[in-house]
Coordinates of C-alpha atoms (C1' of nucleotides) in Angstrom, one line a residue:
Chain A
M1 CA 24.9 12.8 7.3
R2 CA 24.7 12.5 11.1
S3 CA 22.4 15.5 11.2
S4 CA 19.7 13.6 9.4
A5 CA 20.0 10.1 11.0
V6 CA 18.0 8.9 14.1
C7 CA 20.9 9.7 16.3
K8 CA 20.8 13.5 15.4
G9 CA 20.1 14.7 19.0
V10 CA 22.8 12.6 20.6
S11 CA 25.9 14.1 22.3
D12 CA 29.3 13.4 20.8
A13 CA 30.3 11.2 23.7
D14 CA 27.2 9.0 23.4
L15 CA 27.7 8.9 19.7
A16 CA 31.0 7.3 20.2
T17 CA 29.3 4.5 22.2
F18 CA 26.9 4.1 19.3
H19 CA 29.8 3.5 16.9
R20 CA 31.4 1.0 19.3
I21 CA 28.2 -1.1 19.5
G22 CA 27.0 -0.7 15.9
R23 CA 28.6 -2.6 13.1
R24 CA 29.5 -0.7 10.0
S25 CA 29.3 -2.6 6.8
R26 CA 29.3 -2.2 3.1
V27 CA 26.9 -4.0 0.8
S28 CA 26.9 -4.0 -2.9
R29 CA 24.1 -3.4 -5.4
G30 CA 21.5 -6.2 -5.4
Q31 CA 22.7 -7.7 -2.0
A32 CA 20.1 -8.4 0.6
L33 CA 20.5 -6.9 4.1
I34 CA 17.6 -8.7 5.7
W35 CA 15.4 -11.5 4.4
A36 CA 11.7 -11.7 5.3
G37 CA 11.5 -14.4 7.9
D38 CA 14.9 -13.9 9.5
P39 CA 14.5 -14.3 13.2
H40 CA 15.5 -11.2 15.4
P41 CA 16.8 -9.3 12.4
P42 CA 19.2 -6.4 13.1
C43 CA 18.2 -2.8 12.7
G44 CA 20.1 0.5 12.2
S45 CA 20.8 3.3 9.9
L46 CA 21.4 3.7 6.2
V47 CA 24.6 5.6 5.8
S48 CA 24.8 6.0 2.1
G49 CA 23.1 4.4 -0.9
M50 CA 19.5 3.4 -1.5
V51 CA 17.6 0.3 -0.2
K52 CA 14.3 -1.2 -1.1
I53 CA 11.8 -2.9 1.1
T54 CA 9.9 -5.7 -0.7
A55 CA 7.0 -7.9 0.2
S56 CA 6.2 -10.9 -1.9
T57 CA 3.4 -13.5 -2.2
I58 CA 4.1 -17.2 -2.0
G59 CA 3.8 -17.4 -5.7
G60 CA 6.7 -14.9 -6.0
R61 CA 4.8 -11.8 -7.1
E62 CA 6.8 -8.9 -5.6
Q63 CA 6.0 -5.3 -4.5
I64 CA 8.3 -2.6 -3.3
V65 CA 6.6 -1.3 -0.1
G66 CA 9.2 1.2 0.9
L67 CA 12.3 3.0 -0.3
L68 CA 15.1 4.1 2.0
Y69 CA 17.5 7.0 1.5
P70 CA 20.7 7.9 3.4
G71 CA 19.9 8.6 7.0
D72 CA 16.8 6.5 7.0
F73 CA 16.2 3.8 9.6
I74 CA 16.4 0.2 8.6
G75 CA 14.4 -2.6 10.1
Q76 CA 12.3 -2.9 13.2
P77 CA 13.7 -3.1 16.7
F78 CA 10.8 -5.1 18.2
A79 CA 9.8 -7.6 15.5
P80 CA 10.6 -11.3 16.5
Q81 CA 11.1 -12.0 12.9
A82 CA 11.5 -9.8 9.8
E83 CA 8.3 -9.2 7.8
F84 CA 10.0 -7.9 4.7
T85 CA 13.2 -8.2 2.7
F86 CA 15.6 -5.3 2.6
T87 CA 17.8 -5.1 -0.5
A88 CA 20.5 -2.6 -1.6
L89 CA 19.5 -0.8 -4.8
T90 CA 22.9 0.7 -5.1
D91 CA 26.2 0.1 -3.4
A92 CA 25.5 1.1 0.2
Q93 CA 26.9 1.5 3.7
T94 CA 25.0 0.7 6.7
C95 CA 25.4 0.9 10.6
M96 CA 23.6 -1.9 12.2
F97 CA 22.8 -3.0 15.6
A98 CA 21.5 -6.2 17.2
Q99 CA 17.9 -5.8 18.3
R100 CA 18.8 -6.2 22.0
D101 CA 21.6 -3.6 21.8
F102 CA 19.4 -1.1 19.9
R103 CA 16.5 -1.5 22.4
R104 CA 18.9 -0.9 25.3
L105 CA 20.1 2.2 23.4
L106 CA 16.6 3.4 23.0
D107 CA 15.9 3.1 26.8
M108 CA 19.0 5.2 27.5
H109 CA 18.3 7.9 25.0
S110 CA 14.8 9.0 24.9
C111 CA 15.6 11.6 22.2
V112 CA 16.4 8.7 19.9
E113 CA 13.2 7.0 20.8
Q114 CA 11.3 10.0 20.0
E115 CA 13.0 10.6 16.8
L116 CA 12.3 7.0 15.8
L117 CA 8.6 7.5 16.7
R118 CA 8.5 10.5 14.4
R119 CA 10.0 8.5 11.6
M120 CA 7.7 5.5 12.1
A121 CA 4.7 7.8 12.1
H122 CA 5.9 9.4 8.9
S123 CA 6.6 6.1 7.2
L124 CA 3.1 4.9 8.2
D125 CA 1.6 8.1 6.6
L126 CA 3.6 7.4 3.4
A127 CA 2.6 3.8 3.3
R128 CA -1.0 4.7 3.7
H129 CA -0.9 7.3 0.9
R130 CA 0.7 4.6 -1.3
M131 CA -2.2 2.3 -0.4
L132 CA -4.6 4.9 -1.9
M133 CA -2.5 5.1 -5.0
L134 CA -2.3 1.3 -5.4
A135 CA -6.0 0.8 -4.9
R136 CA -7.5 3.8 -6.7
Q137 CA -5.2 5.5 -9.2
S138 CA -4.8 4.7 -12.8
A139 CA -1.5 3.9 -14.4
G140 CA -1.2 7.4 -15.8
E141 CA -1.8 9.0 -12.5
R142 CA 0.7 6.8 -10.8
I143 CA 3.4 7.6 -13.3
A144 CA 2.7 11.4 -13.1
G145 CA 2.7 11.4 -9.4
F146 CA 5.9 9.3 -9.2
L147 CA 7.8 11.6 -11.5
L148 CA 6.8 14.6 -9.4
E149 CA 7.8 12.8 -6.2
M150 CA 11.1 11.8 -7.7
E151 CA 11.9 15.2 -8.9
A152 CA 11.2 16.5 -5.4
A153 CA 13.5 13.9 -3.8
I154 CA 16.4 14.3 -6.2
E155 CA 18.8 17.0 -5.3
T156 CA 20.9 16.8 -8.4
P157 CA 19.2 18.8 -11.1
L158 CA 21.2 18.3 -14.3
A159 CA 20.9 22.0 -15.0
S160 CA 24.7 22.0 -15.7
E161 CA 24.1 20.2 -19.0
G162 CA 21.7 23.0 -20.1
R163 CA 18.7 20.9 -19.2
P164 CA 16.6 22.6 -16.6
N165 CA 14.2 20.4 -14.8
A166 CA 16.1 17.2 -15.9
F167 CA 17.1 14.6 -13.5
E168 CA 18.3 11.0 -13.3
L169 CA 15.7 8.5 -12.0
P170 CA 17.3 6.3 -9.4
L171 CA 15.2 3.3 -10.5
S172 CA 15.1 1.1 -13.4
R173 CA 11.8 0.6 -15.3
G174 CA 11.4 -2.7 -13.6
Q175 CA 11.8 -1.1 -10.2
I176 CA 9.4 1.7 -11.0
A177 CA 6.9 -1.0 -11.9
E178 CA 7.5 -2.7 -8.6
V179 CA 6.9 0.6 -6.7
L180 CA 3.8 1.5 -8.6
G181 CA 2.2 -1.9 -8.7
L182 CA 2.4 -2.0 -12.5
T183 CA 4.3 -4.0 -15.1
I184 CA 7.4 -2.9 -17.0
E185 CA 5.5 -2.5 -20.2
T186 CA 2.8 -0.3 -18.7
V187 CA 5.4 1.9 -17.2
S188 CA 7.2 2.2 -20.5
R189 CA 4.1 2.9 -22.5
Q190 CA 2.9 5.6 -20.0
L191 CA 6.3 7.3 -20.2
T192 CA 6.3 7.4 -24.0
K193 CA 2.7 8.7 -23.9
L194 CA 3.8 11.6 -21.7
K195 CA 6.8 12.2 -24.0
N196 CA 4.6 12.2 -27.1
R197 CA 2.2 14.7 -25.5
G198 CA 5.2 17.0 -24.9
I199 CA 4.9 16.8 -21.1
I200 CA 8.2 15.2 -20.4
A201 CA 11.4 14.5 -22.4
L202 CA 13.2 11.2 -22.2
C203 CA 16.9 11.7 -23.0
G204 CA 18.1 8.2 -23.1
G205 CA 18.9 6.0 -20.2
R206 CA 17.2 7.0 -16.9
S207 CA 17.2 10.8 -17.3
V208 CA 13.9 12.6 -17.6
A209 CA 13.1 16.3 -18.0
I210 CA 9.8 17.7 -16.9
I211 CA 8.7 20.2 -19.7
D212 CA 5.2 21.0 -18.6
R213 CA 4.9 20.7 -14.8
G214 CA 1.5 22.0 -14.7
G215 CA 0.3 19.4 -17.1
L216 CA 2.0 16.7 -15.1
E217 CA 0.4 17.9 -11.9
G218 CA -3.0 17.9 -13.6
L219 CA -2.6 14.3 -14.6
A220 CA -1.3 13.3 -11.1
E221 CA -4.6 14.1 -9.3
A222 CA -3.1 13.4 -6.1
A223 CA -4.9 13.5 -2.7
Chain B
M1 CA -9.9 -2.4 28.3
R2 CA -7.1 -0.5 30.0
S3 CA -4.9 -3.6 29.8
S4 CA -4.8 -3.3 26.0
A5 CA -4.5 0.4 25.5
V6 CA -1.3 2.5 25.1
C7 CA -1.4 3.3 28.8
K8 CA -1.1 -0.3 29.8
G9 CA 2.0 0.1 31.8
V10 CA 1.0 3.2 33.7
S11 CA 0.5 3.4 37.5
D12 CA -3.0 4.0 38.9
A13 CA -2.0 7.5 40.1
D14 CA -0.6 8.5 36.7
L15 CA -3.7 7.0 35.1
A16 CA -5.9 9.5 37.1
T17 CA -3.9 12.3 35.6
F18 CA -4.4 10.9 32.2
H19 CA -8.2 10.9 32.6
R20 CA -8.0 14.5 33.9
I21 CA -6.2 15.7 30.9
G22 CA -7.9 13.5 28.2
R23 CA -11.3 14.2 27.1
R24 CA -13.8 11.3 26.9
S25 CA -16.4 11.5 24.2
R26 CA -19.0 9.5 22.5
V27 CA -19.5 9.5 18.7
S28 CA -22.2 8.0 16.7
R29 CA -21.9 5.7 13.7
G30 CA -20.8 7.6 10.6
Q31 CA -19.5 10.6 12.5
A32 CA -16.0 11.8 11.8
L33 CA -13.5 12.2 14.6
I34 CA -10.7 13.8 12.5
W35 CA -10.8 15.3 9.0
A36 CA -7.9 15.1 6.7
G37 CA -6.3 18.5 6.7
D38 CA -7.4 19.4 10.2
P39 CA -4.5 21.5 11.8
H40 CA -3.0 19.9 14.9
P41 CA -5.6 17.3 15.2
P42 CA -6.1 15.5 18.5
C43 CA -4.9 12.0 19.3
G44 CA -5.8 9.3 21.8
S45 CA -7.3 6.0 22.4
L46 CA -10.3 4.2 21.1
V47 CA -12.3 3.0 24.1
S48 CA -15.1 1.1 22.3
G49 CA -16.4 0.6 18.9
M50 CA -14.7 0.6 15.5
V51 CA -13.1 3.4 13.5
K52 CA -11.9 3.5 9.9
I53 CA -9.1 5.6 8.5
T54 CA -9.7 6.7 4.9
A55 CA -7.6 8.5 2.3
S56 CA -9.3 10.0 -0.7
T57 CA -8.2 11.5 -4.1
I58 CA -9.3 14.9 -5.1
G59 CA -11.8 13.3 -7.4
G60 CA -13.4 11.6 -4.4
R61 CA -12.3 8.1 -4.8
E62 CA -11.9 6.6 -1.3
Q63 CA -9.8 3.9 0.2
I64 CA -9.8 2.6 3.8
V65 CA -6.2 2.5 4.8
G66 CA -6.6 1.3 8.3
L67 CA -9.2 -0.1 10.8
L68 CA -9.1 0.6 14.5
Y69 CA -10.4 -1.7 17.3
P70 CA -11.0 -1.0 20.9
G71 CA -7.7 -0.1 22.7
D72 CA -6.1 1.1 19.4
F73 CA -4.4 4.4 19.2
I74 CA -6.0 7.3 17.2
G75 CA -4.2 9.9 15.2
Q76 CA -0.6 11.1 15.1
P77 CA 0.9 13.1 18.0
F78 CA 3.4 14.9 15.8
A79 CA 1.7 15.7 12.5
P80 CA 1.1 19.4 12.0
Q81 CA -2.1 18.5 10.1
A82 CA -4.1 15.3 9.8
E83 CA -3.3 13.3 6.7
F84 CA -6.3 11.1 6.8
T85 CA -10.0 11.1 7.9
F86 CA -11.0 9.1 10.9
T87 CA -14.6 8.0 11.0
A88 CA -16.7 5.9 13.4
L89 CA -18.0 2.7 11.8
T90 CA -20.1 2.0 14.9
D91 CA -21.2 4.0 17.9
A92 CA -17.9 4.5 19.7
Q93 CA -16.2 6.0 22.7
T94 CA -12.9 7.8 22.7
C95 CA -10.4 9.3 25.0
M96 CA -8.7 12.2 23.2
F97 CA -5.8 14.5 24.0
A98 CA -4.5 17.7 22.4
Q99 CA -1.2 17.0 20.6
R100 CA 0.7 19.3 23.1
D101 CA -0.7 17.5 26.1
F102 CA -0.1 14.0 24.7
R103 CA 3.4 14.8 23.8
R104 CA 4.1 16.1 27.3
L105 CA 2.6 13.0 28.6
L106 CA 4.9 10.9 26.3
D107 CA 8.0 12.7 27.7
M108 CA 7.0 12.0 31.2
H109 CA 6.1 8.3 30.7
S110 CA 8.6 6.5 28.5
C111 CA 6.7 3.3 28.8
V112 CA 3.9 4.9 26.9
E113 CA 6.3 6.1 24.4
Q114 CA 7.7 2.6 23.8
E115 CA 4.3 1.1 23.6
L116 CA 3.3 3.7 21.0
L117 CA 6.5 2.9 19.1
R118 CA 5.6 -0.8 19.1
R119 CA 2.1 -0.1 17.8
M120 CA 3.3 2.3 15.1
A121 CA 5.8 -0.4 14.0
H122 CA 3.0 -3.0 13.9
S123 CA 0.6 -0.7 12.0
L124 CA 3.4 0.0 9.5
D125 CA 3.9 -3.7 8.9
L126 CA 0.2 -4.1 8.4
A127 CA 0.0 -1.3 6.0
R128 CA 2.9 -2.7 4.0
H129 CA 1.2 -6.1 3.8
R130 CA -1.9 -4.4 2.5
M131 CA 0.2 -2.7 -0.1
L132 CA 1.2 -6.0 -1.4
M133 CA -2.4 -7.2 -1.4
L134 CA -3.6 -4.0 -3.2
A135 CA -0.9 -4.2 -5.8
R136 CA -0.5 -7.8 -6.6
Q137 CA -3.5 -10.0 -5.5
S138 CA -6.6 -10.8 -7.5
A139 CA -10.0 -10.1 -6.3
G140 CA -10.5 -13.7 -5.3
E141 CA -7.3 -13.8 -3.3
R142 CA -8.2 -10.5 -1.5
I143 CA -11.7 -11.8 -0.5
A144 CA -10.4 -15.2 0.7
G145 CA -7.6 -13.4 2.8
F146 CA -10.1 -10.9 4.2
L147 CA -12.5 -13.6 5.3
L148 CA -9.8 -15.5 7.1
E149 CA -8.5 -12.3 8.7
M150 CA -11.9 -11.3 9.9
E151 CA -12.7 -14.7 11.3
A152 CA -9.5 -14.4 13.3
A153 CA -10.3 -10.9 14.6
I154 CA -13.8 -11.7 15.6
E155 CA -14.1 -13.2 19.1
T156 CA -17.8 -13.9 18.8
P157 CA -18.4 -17.2 17.1
L158 CA -22.0 -17.8 16.6
A159 CA -21.6 -21.4 17.7
S160 CA -24.6 -20.9 20.0
E161 CA -26.9 -20.9 17.1
G162 CA -25.6 -24.3 16.0
R163 CA -23.3 -22.7 13.3
P164 CA -19.8 -23.5 14.0
N165 CA -17.3 -21.2 12.2
A166 CA -20.0 -18.7 11.6
F167 CA -19.5 -15.1 12.4
E168 CA -20.8 -11.6 11.7
L169 CA -18.8 -9.3 9.4
P170 CA -18.4 -6.0 11.0
L171 CA -18.5 -4.2 7.7
S172 CA -20.9 -3.7 4.9
R173 CA -20.2 -4.9 1.3
G174 CA -19.3 -1.3 0.5
Q175 CA -16.8 -1.0 3.3
I176 CA -15.3 -4.4 2.4
A177 CA -14.8 -2.9 -1.0
E178 CA -13.2 0.1 0.4
V179 CA -10.7 -1.9 2.4
L180 CA -9.8 -4.3 -0.4
G181 CA -9.6 -1.8 -3.2
L182 CA -12.5 -3.3 -5.2
T183 CA -16.0 -2.3 -6.0
I184 CA -19.2 -3.4 -4.2
E185 CA -20.2 -5.5 -7.2
T186 CA -17.0 -7.4 -7.4
V187 CA -17.0 -8.2 -3.6
S188 CA -20.6 -9.5 -4.1
R189 CA -19.7 -11.6 -7.0
Q190 CA -16.7 -13.2 -5.4
L191 CA -18.7 -14.0 -2.3
T192 CA -21.4 -15.7 -4.2
K193 CA -18.8 -17.6 -6.2
L194 CA -17.3 -18.9 -2.9
K195 CA -20.8 -19.8 -1.8
N196 CA -21.5 -21.7 -5.0
R197 CA -18.3 -23.6 -4.6
G198 CA -19.4 -24.7 -1.2
I199 CA -16.4 -23.0 0.6
I200 CA -18.5 -20.6 2.6
A201 CA -22.1 -20.1 3.5
L202 CA -23.9 -16.8 3.4
C203 CA -26.7 -16.8 5.9
G204 CA -28.4 -13.5 5.1
G205 CA -27.3 -10.1 6.3
R206 CA -23.6 -9.9 7.2
S207 CA -23.1 -13.4 8.7
V208 CA -20.8 -15.8 7.0
A209 CA -19.8 -19.4 7.9
I210 CA -16.5 -20.9 6.7
I211 CA -17.2 -24.4 5.5
D212 CA -14.0 -25.4 4.0
R213 CA -11.1 -23.5 5.7
G214 CA -8.5 -25.4 3.8
G215 CA -10.0 -24.4 0.5
L216 CA -10.2 -20.9 1.5
E217 CA -6.6 -20.8 2.6
G218 CA -5.5 -22.3 -0.7
L219 CA -7.3 -19.4 -2.5
A220 CA -5.8 -16.8 -0.3
E221 CA -2.2 -17.4 -1.4
A222 CA -1.1 -14.9 1.3
A223 CA 2.6 -14.0 1.8
Chain C
dC1 C1' -47.2 -1.8 4.2
dG2 C1' -44.1 1.1 1.9
dA3 C1' -39.8 3.2 1.4
dA4 C1' -34.9 3.6 1.7
dG5 C1' -30.7 1.4 1.9
dC6 C1' -28.0 -2.6 1.0
dA7 C1' -27.1 -6.6 -1.9
dT8 C1' -27.2 -9.4 -6.0
dT9 C1' -27.1 -10.2 -10.8
dG10 C1' -26.5 -9.2 -15.8
dA11 C1' -24.3 -7.0 -20.0
dG12 C1' -20.8 -4.7 -22.1
dC13 C1' -16.5 -2.3 -22.0
dT14 C1' -11.9 -0.7 -20.9
dC15 C1' -7.5 -0.6 -18.9
dA16 C1' -3.7 -2.9 -17.8
dC17 C1' -1.7 -7.5 -18.3
dT18 C1' 0.5 -11.3 -21.0
dC19 C1' 3.1 -13.0 -24.6
dA20 C1' 6.3 -11.9 -28.2
dA21 C1' 9.5 -9.5 -31.2
dT22 C1' 12.7 -5.7 -31.7
dC23 C1' 15.7 -2.1 -30.4
dT24 C1' 19.0 0.3 -27.1
dT25 C1' 22.3 0.6 -23.7
dC26 C1' 26.3 -0.7 -21.4
dG27 C1' 29.9 -3.5 -19.7
dT28 C1' 33.5 -6.8 -21.1
dG29 C1' 37.0 -9.0 -23.3
dG30 C1' 39.4 -9.8 -27.5
Chain D
dC1 C1' 38.8 0.6 -29.9
dC2 C1' 35.4 -2.2 -31.5
dA3 C1' 32.5 -6.3 -31.4
dC4 C1' 29.8 -8.9 -28.8
dG5 C1' 26.5 -10.4 -25.4
dA6 C1' 23.5 -9.6 -21.7
dA7 C1' 20.3 -6.8 -19.5
dG8 C1' 17.1 -3.3 -19.9
dA9 C1' 13.6 -0.7 -22.7
dT10 C1' 10.3 -0.2 -26.3
dT11 C1' 6.5 -1.5 -29.2
dG12 C1' 2.7 -4.4 -30.9
dA13 C1' -1.3 -7.6 -30.8
dG14 C1' -4.6 -9.9 -28.2
dT15 C1' -6.9 -11.2 -23.8
dG16 C1' -9.3 -11.0 -19.6
dA17 C1' -10.3 -9.4 -14.9
dG18 C1' -12.5 -6.1 -12.8
dC19 C1' -15.1 -1.8 -13.6
dT20 C1' -19.3 0.8 -15.1
dC21 C1' -24.0 1.2 -15.9
dA22 C1' -28.4 -0.7 -15.0
dA23 C1' -32.1 -3.5 -13.3
dT24 C1' -34.0 -6.4 -9.8
dG25 C1' -34.2 -8.4 -5.0
dC26 C1' -33.8 -8.4 -0.1
dT27 C1' -34.3 -6.6 4.7
dT28 C1' -35.2 -3.6 8.0
dC29 C1' -37.4 0.2 10.1
dG30 C1' -40.7 3.6 10.4

DNA sequence: CGAAGCATTGAGCTCACTCAATCTTCGTGG
DNA sequence: CCACGAAGATTGAGTGAGCTCAATGCTTCG
């Protein structure tokens, strides 16, 4: 865990300080960590579980603009107010700092600052690739790309059950729709279309098996 | 100029070093600074002019995923290869560094590192707001929001010509379409619709005047 | 003045959305 | 353990916003 977090280059002694300043907490599925608009929101590290970052219009239309996995950084150390809402998708554990504390910590540990910079840069690249997807890809391309992405991100292949290339999607249909900028119905229809074409298998619930990876990659037409 | 760039907190002596290491160059309108896929692309500062960052699918569909103004940072100091293409929208001047040089420079000047971190964080917020727009806003909302954004970004009101609230769009219709994830035709139609409703005036070329700001804000329905 | 590039306008179509009904899955309590 | 209810998922029918293709107009520069 620690090896992947922002504090990965920090000495054991300093790490103890981190834990003294940071506040560990558990949140349950569906609970919000930070609300868009919160003044001087905290920031920190996601220890376990998954968190979504959502933006929404005044009218209430929502879009997932980021997904966080264990070890990922939560929030922004400099923003005077939160721009987005952070919500736990699963039960999760976090280690959060007040902005002031975290900034002081950055000043003292330049390795953490550099690591954070790398992560921000990477998240920015990710966000921009998603912009391309949202603006220019068809529903079919989005679904195909999403499945390949998820397969790569999931470390638990259900090979044990005799299903090679099968894995459990960490998101509901509705959440997939929120990520891809589609509706639940369209996500569902595209998945059944892939199933009927024999490219994937849907084995009930959220588990999927990729039968024809080549076909799926062809449909993805990624950048 | 210097007051707004990443090197804003640097002493004069150190700034001289920067200029020795960095390479100044001029690029003309339409010329690419960095191509997506370039290995170890340079990074640096935009001195004058405007630059677009584009992502594109294999099929050639393009999307502008970022716009850079004078003083903005260009590129990524850590990426092993460029993810996006950077192209001058106008004649421009840059001050670029090799990645290795720039990273060394970051190590020596933590104020620059922090400034870069702030900018990255801000760009990330911007990109995520754009994701919401691309995924969930209608063409009308996108155009309205874009006009308001542009008006705020342009410092040259053409009040001198007796046109209060009039300004020159820095982008062609095609480029606006690329930013908003629409087509040229849709952009054009939406603009004439606004004109016919008396909300804006189109005075030939790229100049626009906002007649009814309240109305425009109502249509924007931003977050 | 002519040509090239940009912008506008029109007609028609398609893909994804909306609305609505049904089916499945899963957790809960009797 | 099973029945029930709620939430999630699938499927269908119909609609419409924005795309495509195509023609025309404007503007700016040689």
